[in-house]
Short mmCIF file of C-alpha atoms in Angstrom, two decimals:
data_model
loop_
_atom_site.label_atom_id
_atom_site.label_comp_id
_atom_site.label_asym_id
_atom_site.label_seq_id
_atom_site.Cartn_x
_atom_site.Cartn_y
_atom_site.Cartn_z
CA UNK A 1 0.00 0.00 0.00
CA UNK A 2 1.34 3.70 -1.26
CA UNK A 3 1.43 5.69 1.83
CA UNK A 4 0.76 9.45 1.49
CA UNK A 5 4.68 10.43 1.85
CA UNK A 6 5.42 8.18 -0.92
CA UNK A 7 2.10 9.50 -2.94
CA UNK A 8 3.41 13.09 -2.46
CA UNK A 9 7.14 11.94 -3.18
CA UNK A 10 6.16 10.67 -6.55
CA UNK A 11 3.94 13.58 -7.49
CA UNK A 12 7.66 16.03 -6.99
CA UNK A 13 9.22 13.59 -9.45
CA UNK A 14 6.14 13.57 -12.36
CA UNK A 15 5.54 17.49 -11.38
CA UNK A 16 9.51 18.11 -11.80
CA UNK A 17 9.13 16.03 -15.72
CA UNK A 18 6.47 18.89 -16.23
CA UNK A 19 8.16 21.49 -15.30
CA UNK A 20 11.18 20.79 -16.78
CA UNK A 21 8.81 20.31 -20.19
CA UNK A 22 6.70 23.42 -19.37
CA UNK A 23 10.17 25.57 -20.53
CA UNK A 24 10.15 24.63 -24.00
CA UNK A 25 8.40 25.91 -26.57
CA UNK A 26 4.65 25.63 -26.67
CA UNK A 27 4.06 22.20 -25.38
CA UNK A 28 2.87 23.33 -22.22
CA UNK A 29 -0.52 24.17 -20.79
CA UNK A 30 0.68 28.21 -20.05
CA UNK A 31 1.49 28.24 -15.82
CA UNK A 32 2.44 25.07 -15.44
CA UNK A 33 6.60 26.57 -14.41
CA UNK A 34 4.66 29.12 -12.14
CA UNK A 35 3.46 29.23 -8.18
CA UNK A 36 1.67 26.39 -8.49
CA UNK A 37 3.73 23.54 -9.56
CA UNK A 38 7.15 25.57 -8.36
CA UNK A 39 10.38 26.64 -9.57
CA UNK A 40 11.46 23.22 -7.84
CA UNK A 41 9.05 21.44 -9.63
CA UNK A 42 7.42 19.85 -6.45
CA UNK A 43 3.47 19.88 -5.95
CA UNK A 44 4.90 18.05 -2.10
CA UNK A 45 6.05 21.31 -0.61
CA UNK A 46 4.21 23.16 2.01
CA UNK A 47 5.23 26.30 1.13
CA UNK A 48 4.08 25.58 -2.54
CA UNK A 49 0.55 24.55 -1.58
CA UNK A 50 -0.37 27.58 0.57
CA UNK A 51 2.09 30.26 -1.82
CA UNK A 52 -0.81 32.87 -3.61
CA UNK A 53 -1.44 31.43 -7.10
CA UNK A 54 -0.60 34.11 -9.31
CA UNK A 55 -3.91 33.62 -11.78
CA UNK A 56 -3.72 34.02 -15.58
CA UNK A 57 -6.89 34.52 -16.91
CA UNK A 58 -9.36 34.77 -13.78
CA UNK A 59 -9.14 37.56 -12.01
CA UNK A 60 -8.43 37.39 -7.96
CA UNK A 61 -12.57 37.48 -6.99
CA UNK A 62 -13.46 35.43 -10.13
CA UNK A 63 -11.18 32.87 -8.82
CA UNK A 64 -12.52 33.03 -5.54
CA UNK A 65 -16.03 32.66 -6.47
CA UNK A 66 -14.92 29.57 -8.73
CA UNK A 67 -13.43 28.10 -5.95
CA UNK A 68 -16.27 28.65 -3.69
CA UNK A 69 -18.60 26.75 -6.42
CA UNK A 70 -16.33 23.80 -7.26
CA UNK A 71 -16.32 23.35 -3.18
CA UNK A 72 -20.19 22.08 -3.75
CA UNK A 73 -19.78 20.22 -7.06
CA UNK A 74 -16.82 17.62 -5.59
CA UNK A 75 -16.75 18.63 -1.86
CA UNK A 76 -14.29 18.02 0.61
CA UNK A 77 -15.72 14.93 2.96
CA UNK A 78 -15.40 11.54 4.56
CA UNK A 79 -14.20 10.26 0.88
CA UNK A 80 -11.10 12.79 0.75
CA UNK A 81 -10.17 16.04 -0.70
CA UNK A 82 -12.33 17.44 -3.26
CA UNK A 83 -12.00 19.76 -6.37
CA UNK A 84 -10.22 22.91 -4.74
CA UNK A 85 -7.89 20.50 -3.29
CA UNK A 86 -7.32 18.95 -6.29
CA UNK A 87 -6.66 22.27 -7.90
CA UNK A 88 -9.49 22.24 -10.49
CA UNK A 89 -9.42 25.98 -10.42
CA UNK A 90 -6.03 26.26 -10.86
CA UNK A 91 -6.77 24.14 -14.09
CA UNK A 92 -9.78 26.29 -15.46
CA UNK A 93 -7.15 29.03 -15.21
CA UNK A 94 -4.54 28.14 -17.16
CA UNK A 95 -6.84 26.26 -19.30
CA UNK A 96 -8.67 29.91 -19.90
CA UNK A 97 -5.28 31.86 -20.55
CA UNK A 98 -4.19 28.52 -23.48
CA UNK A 99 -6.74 25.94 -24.62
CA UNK A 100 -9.82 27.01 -23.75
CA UNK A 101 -9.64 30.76 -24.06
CA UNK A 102 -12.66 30.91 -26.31
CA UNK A 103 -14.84 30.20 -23.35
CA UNK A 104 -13.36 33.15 -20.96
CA UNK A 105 -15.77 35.40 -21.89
CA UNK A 106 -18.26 32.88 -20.92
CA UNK A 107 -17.11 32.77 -17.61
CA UNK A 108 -16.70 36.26 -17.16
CA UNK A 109 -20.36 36.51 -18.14
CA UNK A 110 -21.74 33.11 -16.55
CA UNK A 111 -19.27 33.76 -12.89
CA UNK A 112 -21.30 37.31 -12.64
CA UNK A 113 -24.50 36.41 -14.10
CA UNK A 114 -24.16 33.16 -10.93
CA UNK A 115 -23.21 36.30 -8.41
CA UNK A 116 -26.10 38.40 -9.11
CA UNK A 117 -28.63 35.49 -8.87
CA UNK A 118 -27.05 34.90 -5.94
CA UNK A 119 -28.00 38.69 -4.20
CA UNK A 120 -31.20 38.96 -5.76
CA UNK A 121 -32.28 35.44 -5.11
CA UNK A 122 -31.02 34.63 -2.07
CA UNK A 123 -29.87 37.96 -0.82
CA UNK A 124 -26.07 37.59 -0.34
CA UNK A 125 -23.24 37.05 -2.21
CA UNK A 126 -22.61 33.32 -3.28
CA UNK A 127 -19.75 32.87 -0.69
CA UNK A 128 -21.83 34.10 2.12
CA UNK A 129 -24.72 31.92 1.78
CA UNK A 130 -25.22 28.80 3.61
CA UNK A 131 -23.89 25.21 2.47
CA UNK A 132 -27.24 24.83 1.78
CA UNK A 133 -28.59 27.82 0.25
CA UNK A 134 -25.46 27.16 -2.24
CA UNK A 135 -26.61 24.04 -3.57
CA UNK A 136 -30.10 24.64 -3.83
CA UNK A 137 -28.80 28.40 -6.08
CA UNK A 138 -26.34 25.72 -7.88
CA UNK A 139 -29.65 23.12 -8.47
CA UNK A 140 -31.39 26.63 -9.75
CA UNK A 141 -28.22 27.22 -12.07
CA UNK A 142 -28.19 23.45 -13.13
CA UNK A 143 -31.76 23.11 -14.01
CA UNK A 144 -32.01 26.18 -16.43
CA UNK A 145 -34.33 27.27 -13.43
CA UNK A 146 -32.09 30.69 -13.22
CA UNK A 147 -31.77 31.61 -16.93
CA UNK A 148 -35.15 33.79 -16.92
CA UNK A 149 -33.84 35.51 -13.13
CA UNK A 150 -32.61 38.62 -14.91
CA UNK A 151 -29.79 37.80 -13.86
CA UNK A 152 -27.81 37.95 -17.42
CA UNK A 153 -27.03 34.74 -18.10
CA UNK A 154 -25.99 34.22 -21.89
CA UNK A 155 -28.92 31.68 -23.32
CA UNK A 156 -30.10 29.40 -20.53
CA UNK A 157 -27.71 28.98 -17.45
CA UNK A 158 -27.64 25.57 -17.62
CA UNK A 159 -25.06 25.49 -20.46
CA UNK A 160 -23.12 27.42 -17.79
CA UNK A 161 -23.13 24.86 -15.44
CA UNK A 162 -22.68 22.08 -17.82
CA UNK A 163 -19.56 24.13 -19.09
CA UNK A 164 -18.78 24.53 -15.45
CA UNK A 165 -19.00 21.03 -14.28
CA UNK A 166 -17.10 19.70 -17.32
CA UNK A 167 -13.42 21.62 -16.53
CA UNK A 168 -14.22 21.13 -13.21
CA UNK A 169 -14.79 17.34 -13.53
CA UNK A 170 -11.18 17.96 -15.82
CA UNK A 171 -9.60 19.81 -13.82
CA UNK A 172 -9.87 16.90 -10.49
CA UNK A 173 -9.07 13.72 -12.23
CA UNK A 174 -7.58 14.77 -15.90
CA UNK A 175 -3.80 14.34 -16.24
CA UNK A 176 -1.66 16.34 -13.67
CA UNK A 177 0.07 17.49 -16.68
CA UNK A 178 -2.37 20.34 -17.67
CA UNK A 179 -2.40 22.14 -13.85
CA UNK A 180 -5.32 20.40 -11.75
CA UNK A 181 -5.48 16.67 -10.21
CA UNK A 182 -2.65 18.24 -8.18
CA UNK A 183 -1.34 14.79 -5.48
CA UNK A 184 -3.48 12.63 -7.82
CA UNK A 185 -6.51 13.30 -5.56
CA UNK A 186 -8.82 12.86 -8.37
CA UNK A 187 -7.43 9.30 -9.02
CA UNK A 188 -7.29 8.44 -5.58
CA UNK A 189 -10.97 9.45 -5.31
CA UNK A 190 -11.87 7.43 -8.16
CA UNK A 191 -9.36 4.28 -7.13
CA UNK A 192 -7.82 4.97 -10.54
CA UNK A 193 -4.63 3.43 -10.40
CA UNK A 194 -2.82 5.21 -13.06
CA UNK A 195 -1.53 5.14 -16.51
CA UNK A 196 1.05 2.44 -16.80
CA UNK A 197 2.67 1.08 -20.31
CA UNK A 198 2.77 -2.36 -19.17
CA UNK A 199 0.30 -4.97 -17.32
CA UNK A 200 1.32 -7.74 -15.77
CA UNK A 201 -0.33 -11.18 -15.97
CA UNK A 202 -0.38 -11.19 -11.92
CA UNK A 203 -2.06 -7.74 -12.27
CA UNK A 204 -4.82 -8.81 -14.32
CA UNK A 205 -5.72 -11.39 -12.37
CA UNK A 206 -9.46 -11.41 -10.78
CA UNK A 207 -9.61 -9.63 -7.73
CA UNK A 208 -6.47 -8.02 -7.73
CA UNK A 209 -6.03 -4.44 -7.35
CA UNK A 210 -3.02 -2.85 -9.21
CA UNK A 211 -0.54 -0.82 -7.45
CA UNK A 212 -1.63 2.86 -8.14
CA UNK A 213 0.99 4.55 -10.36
CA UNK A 214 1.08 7.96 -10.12
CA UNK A 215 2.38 9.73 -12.50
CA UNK A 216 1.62 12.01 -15.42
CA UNK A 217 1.01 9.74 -18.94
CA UNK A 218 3.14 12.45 -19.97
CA UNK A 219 6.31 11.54 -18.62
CA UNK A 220 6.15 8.37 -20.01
CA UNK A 221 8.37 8.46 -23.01
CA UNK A 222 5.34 6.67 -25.64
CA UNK A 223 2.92 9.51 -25.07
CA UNK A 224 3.94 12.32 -26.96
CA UNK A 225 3.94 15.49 -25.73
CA UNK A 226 3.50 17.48 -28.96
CA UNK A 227 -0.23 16.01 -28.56
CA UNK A 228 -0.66 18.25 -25.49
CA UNK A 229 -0.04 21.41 -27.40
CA UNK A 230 -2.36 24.74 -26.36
CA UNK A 231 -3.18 24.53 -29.94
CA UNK A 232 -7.12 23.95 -30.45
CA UNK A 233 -7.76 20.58 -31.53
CA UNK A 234 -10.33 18.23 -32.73
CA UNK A 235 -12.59 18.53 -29.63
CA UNK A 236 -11.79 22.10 -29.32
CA UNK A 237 -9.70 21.30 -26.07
CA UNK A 238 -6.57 21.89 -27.76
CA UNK A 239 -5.47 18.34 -26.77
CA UNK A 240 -5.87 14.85 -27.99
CA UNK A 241 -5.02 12.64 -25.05
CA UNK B 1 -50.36 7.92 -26.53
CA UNK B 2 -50.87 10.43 -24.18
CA UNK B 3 -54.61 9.54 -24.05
CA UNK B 4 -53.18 6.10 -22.71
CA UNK B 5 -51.27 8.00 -20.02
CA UNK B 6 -54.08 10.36 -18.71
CA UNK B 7 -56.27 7.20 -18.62
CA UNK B 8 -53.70 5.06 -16.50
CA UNK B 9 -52.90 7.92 -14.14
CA UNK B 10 -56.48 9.21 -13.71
CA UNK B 11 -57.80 8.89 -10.47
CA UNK B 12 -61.51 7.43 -9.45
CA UNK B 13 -63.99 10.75 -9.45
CA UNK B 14 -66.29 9.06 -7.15
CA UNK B 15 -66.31 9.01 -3.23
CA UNK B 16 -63.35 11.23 -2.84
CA UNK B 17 -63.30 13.12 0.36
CA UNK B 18 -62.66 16.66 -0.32
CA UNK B 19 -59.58 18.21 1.59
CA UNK B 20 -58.97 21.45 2.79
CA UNK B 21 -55.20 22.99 1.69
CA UNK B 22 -53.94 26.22 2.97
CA UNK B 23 -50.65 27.44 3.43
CA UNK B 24 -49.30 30.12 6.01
CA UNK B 25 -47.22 32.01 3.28
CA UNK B 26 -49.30 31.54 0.21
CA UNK B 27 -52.81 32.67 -0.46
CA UNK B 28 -55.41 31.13 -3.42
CA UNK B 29 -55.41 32.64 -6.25
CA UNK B 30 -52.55 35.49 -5.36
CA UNK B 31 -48.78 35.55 -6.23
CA UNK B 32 -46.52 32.90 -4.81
CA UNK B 33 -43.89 34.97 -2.64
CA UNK B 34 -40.59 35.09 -4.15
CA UNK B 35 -39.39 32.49 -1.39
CA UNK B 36 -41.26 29.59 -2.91
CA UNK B 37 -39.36 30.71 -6.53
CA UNK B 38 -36.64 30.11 -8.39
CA UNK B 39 -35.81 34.13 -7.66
CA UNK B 40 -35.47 33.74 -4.24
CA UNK B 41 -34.55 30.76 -1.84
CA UNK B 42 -36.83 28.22 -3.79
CA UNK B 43 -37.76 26.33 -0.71
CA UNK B 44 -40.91 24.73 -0.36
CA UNK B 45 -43.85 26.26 1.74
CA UNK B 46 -45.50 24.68 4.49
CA UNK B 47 -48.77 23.53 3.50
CA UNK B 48 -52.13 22.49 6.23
CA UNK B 49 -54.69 20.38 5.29
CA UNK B 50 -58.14 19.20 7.33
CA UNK B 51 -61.13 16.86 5.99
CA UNK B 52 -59.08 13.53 5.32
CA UNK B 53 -61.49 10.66 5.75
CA UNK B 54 -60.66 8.31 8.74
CA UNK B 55 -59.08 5.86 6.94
CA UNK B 56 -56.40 7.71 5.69
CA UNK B 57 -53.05 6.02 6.22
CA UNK B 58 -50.83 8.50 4.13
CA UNK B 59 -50.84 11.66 2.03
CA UNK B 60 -49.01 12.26 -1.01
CA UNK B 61 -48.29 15.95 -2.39
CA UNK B 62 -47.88 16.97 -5.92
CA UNK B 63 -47.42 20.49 -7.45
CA UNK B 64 -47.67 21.19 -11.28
CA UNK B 65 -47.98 23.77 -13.42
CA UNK B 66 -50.29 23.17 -16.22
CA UNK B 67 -49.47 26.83 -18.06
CA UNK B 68 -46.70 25.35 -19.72
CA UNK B 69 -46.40 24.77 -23.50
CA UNK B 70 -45.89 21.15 -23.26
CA UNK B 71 -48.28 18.34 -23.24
CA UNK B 72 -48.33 17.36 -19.75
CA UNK B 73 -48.04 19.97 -16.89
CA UNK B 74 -44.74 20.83 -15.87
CA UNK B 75 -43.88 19.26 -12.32
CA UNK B 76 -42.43 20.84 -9.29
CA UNK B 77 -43.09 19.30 -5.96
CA UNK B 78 -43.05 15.49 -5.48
CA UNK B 79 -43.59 14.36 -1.86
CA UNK B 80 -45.21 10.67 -0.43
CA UNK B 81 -45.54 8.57 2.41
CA UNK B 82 -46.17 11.52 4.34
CA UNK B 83 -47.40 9.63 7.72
CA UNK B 84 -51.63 9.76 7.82
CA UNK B 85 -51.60 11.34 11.15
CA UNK B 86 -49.78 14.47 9.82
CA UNK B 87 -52.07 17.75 9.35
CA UNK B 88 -49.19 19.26 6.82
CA UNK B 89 -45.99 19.92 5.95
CA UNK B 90 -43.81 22.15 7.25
CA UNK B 91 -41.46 24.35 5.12
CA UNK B 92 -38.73 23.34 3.48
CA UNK B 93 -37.63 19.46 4.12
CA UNK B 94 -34.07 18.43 3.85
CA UNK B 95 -33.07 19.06 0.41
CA UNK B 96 -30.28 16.29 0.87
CA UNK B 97 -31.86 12.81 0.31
CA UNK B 98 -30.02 11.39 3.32
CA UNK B 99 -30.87 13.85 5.57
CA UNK B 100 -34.03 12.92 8.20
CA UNK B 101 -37.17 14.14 7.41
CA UNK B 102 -38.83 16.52 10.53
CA UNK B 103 -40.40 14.07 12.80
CA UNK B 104 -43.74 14.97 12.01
CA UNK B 105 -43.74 13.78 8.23
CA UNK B 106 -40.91 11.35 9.16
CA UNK B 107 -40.80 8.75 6.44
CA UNK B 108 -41.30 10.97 3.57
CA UNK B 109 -40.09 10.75 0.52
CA UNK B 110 -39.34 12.80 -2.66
CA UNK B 111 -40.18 12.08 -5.74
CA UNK B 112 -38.59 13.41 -9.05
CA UNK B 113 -39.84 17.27 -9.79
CA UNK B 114 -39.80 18.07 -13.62
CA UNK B 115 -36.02 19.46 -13.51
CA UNK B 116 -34.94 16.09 -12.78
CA UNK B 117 -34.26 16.51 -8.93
CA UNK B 118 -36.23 13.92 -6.24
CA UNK B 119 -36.23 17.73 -4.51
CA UNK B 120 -38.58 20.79 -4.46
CA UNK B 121 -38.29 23.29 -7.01
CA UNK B 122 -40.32 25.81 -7.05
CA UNK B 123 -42.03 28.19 -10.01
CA UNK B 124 -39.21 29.53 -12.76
CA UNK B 125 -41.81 30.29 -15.39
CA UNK B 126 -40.53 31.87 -18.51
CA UNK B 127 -41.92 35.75 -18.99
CA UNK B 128 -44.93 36.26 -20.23
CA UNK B 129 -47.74 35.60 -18.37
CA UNK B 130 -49.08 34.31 -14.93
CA UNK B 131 -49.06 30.79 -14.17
CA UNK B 132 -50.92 28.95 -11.97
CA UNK B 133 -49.35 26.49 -9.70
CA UNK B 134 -51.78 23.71 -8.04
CA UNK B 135 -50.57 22.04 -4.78
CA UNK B 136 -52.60 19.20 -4.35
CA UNK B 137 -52.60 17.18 -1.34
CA UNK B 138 -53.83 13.13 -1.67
CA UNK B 139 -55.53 10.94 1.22
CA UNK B 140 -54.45 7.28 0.98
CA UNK B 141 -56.16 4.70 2.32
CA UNK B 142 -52.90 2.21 2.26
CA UNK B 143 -49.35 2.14 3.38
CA UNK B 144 -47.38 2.02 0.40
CA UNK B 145 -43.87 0.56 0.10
CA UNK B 146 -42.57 3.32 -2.39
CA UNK B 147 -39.11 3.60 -3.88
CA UNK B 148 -37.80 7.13 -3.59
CA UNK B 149 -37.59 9.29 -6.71
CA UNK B 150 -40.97 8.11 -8.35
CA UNK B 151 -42.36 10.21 -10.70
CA UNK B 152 -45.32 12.15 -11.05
CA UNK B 153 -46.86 9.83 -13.17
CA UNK B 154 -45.39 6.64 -11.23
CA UNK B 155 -46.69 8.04 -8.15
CA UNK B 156 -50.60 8.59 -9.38
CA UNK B 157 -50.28 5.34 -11.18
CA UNK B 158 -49.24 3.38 -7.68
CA UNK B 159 -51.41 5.70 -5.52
CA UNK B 160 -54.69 5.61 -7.78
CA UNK B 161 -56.68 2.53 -6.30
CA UNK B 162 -56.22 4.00 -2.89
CA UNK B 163 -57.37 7.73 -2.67
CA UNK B 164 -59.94 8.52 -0.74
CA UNK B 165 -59.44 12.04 -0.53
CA UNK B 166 -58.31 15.09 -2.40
CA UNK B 167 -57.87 18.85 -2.23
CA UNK B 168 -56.02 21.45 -3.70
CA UNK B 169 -54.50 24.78 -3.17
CA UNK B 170 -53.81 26.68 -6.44
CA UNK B 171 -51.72 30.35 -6.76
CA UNK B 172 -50.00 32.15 -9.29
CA UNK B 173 -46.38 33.34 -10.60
CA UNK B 174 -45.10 35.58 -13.38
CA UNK B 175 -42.01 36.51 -14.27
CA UNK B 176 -41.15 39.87 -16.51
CA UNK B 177 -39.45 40.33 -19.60
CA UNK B 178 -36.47 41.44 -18.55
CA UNK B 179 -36.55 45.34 -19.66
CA UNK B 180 -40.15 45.25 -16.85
CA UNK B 181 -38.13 44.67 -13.82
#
């Protein structure tokens, strides 16, 4: 059994691979060399996990707000650490400043439409509402329920939230390699156990449970890493992994 | 197809009790406060209700919206197995399925409301024009073993042999075009 000192010891190694790649040329998801992952490569460090995230596209109180809804979608609780743990925002960021910069204006519209349903509706900003009150304004979002509020949401507010819940569903168990997933909490929360270029005949036995690897698919030397590129691709996402 | 639907969800006309439904935050036939509405907290109101028949064993709650363009009225409020010795609801049960229910409707159940939630949502109409919301309340003679999450139609199909009373308490919402507000 990986013990969490180990887990966090191999995330330095797979984030160091990253940031080593995240200098060249424009195979990297932008950010991935900054705050986040660390000069030293190491998602481990203390001082790395509680240093301010210097954000590229959101702005300071969009980012808050984001991380206040992603809280509700994958919360926190008795099964582990949840999406802002995982660093799903950190994710949407970078994703916003590279691949998926056609939807920031979407977010700047959908993240203020979401804020002033929030006062009119419930009377208080998002973050000051109730655990509670959140979910129900999130069900509201969800449902399309909010899109005739007045609250300026572009088209229904439902494609909002579906837009919302996708990078944030990304952004906890995608690859490490493009800024969220950060200690493999999404895969740990899922009982993923990794991406691995070989399986063993003992390993795919009945009943056996693999070894988690953790590590990014990109540091394995048969994915390549042009395939990551911010560049938009055939989904839009700008990459084809 | 839809005649074969209104047919096997109809309930029997005959011998049903008439109930009394009131509410202490909504009046018949006036607006639904913003509370009970998508544009403000959305929870659901506390509903009363007198005249069930002695044999009533539980009461089952639905809340539709017939206004809608669609062929079927649009559903908001699912809520059965309410205990037969309860006289209402109060406002706003757990919106988490695994929280308890308040002790005096303890072993009820959602159903599914017509955004896909086995929660209350309230009235979210699009602009245009009033709608009328009808909260109708349903005496059962039986205790029914019901999954959670049934809906609308899977509730009135289960439920339909065993009313023996029904009542109703119907209000209104609007929303403005937007350049009204």
């Amino acid at each position: 059994m990986i013990t969490r000192r180990d887990l966090l010891k191999v995330a330095g190694v797979a984030a160091g691979a990253v940031a080593r790649d995240a200098g060249t040329e424009d195979r990297a998801m932008p950010g991935l060399s900054n705050t986040v992952v660390g000069p030293a490569g190491s998602l481990a460090s203390a001082e790395m996990q509680s240093a301010p995230i210097a954000w590229l596209a959101l702005t300071a109180d969009e980012a808050d707000l984001l991380t206040a809804i992603v809280a509700r979608l994958i919360p926190s609780d008795a099964n582990g650490p949840g999406a802002v743990e995982a660093g799903a925002v950190v994710y949407i960021d970078r994703g916003l400043a590279g691949a998926l910069s056609s939807s920031r204006e979407a977010y700047r519209r959908g993240l203020a439409a979401l804020e002033r349903y929030a006062r009119t509706s419930r009377g208080a900003p998002f973050r000051e509402l109730s655990a509670t009150d959140r979910d129900s304004l999130l069900i509201d979002v969800e449902t399309g329920a909010a899109t005739g509020s007045g609250a300026g949401f572009d088209g229904s507010s439902a494609a909002f939230f579906a837009m919302l819940r996708a990078h944030t569903w990304q952004g906890t168990f995608g690859d490490p390699f493009y800024g969220g997933n950060r200690n493999f909490i999404g895969w740990d929360l899922l009982g993923y156990p990794g991406v691995r270029a070989t399986v063993t005949a003992d390993e795919q036995r009945l009943g056996v449970v693999p070894a988690p690897v953790r590590r990014s698919a990109y540091d394995s030397e048969m994915f390549n890493k042009a395939t990551a590129s911010a560049r938009p691709g055939p989904r839009g996402h700008g990459h084809t992994a | 197809m839809v005649l074969l639907w209104a047919a096997a969800v109809s309930l029997p006309a005959q011998n049903l009790q008439p109930l009394t439904v009131t509410s202490p935050t909504i009046r018949a036939g006036e607006t639904i406060p913003a509370d009970h509405t998508a544009d403000g907290r959305n929870i659901s109101p506390a509903l009363r209700w007198s005249g069930a028949p002695p044999s009533t064993r539980e009461f089952a709650i639905i809340c539709d919206d017939p206004d809608v363009p669609m062929p079927q009225p649009f559903v908001h409020w699912v809520l059965y197995q309410i205990p037969g010795t309860a006289m209402g609801v109060p406002e706003s049960p757990p919106i988490d399925p695994a929280a308890p229910m308040p002790a005096e409707i303890s072993g009820a159940v959602h159903g599914l409301s017509g955004f896909r939630r086995p929660i209350y949502r309230g009235p979210a109409p699009p602009p245009g024009k009033p709608h009328h919301y009808h909260f109708k309340v349903y005496a059962i003679d039986a205790v029914l073993d019901l999954r959670p999450g049934l809906t609308k139609a899977e509730l009135l199909d289960a439920i339909k042999s065993h009313v023996v009373g029904e009542g109703e308490l119907v209000a209104v919402y609007e929303r403005k075009p937007a350049g009204l507000r």
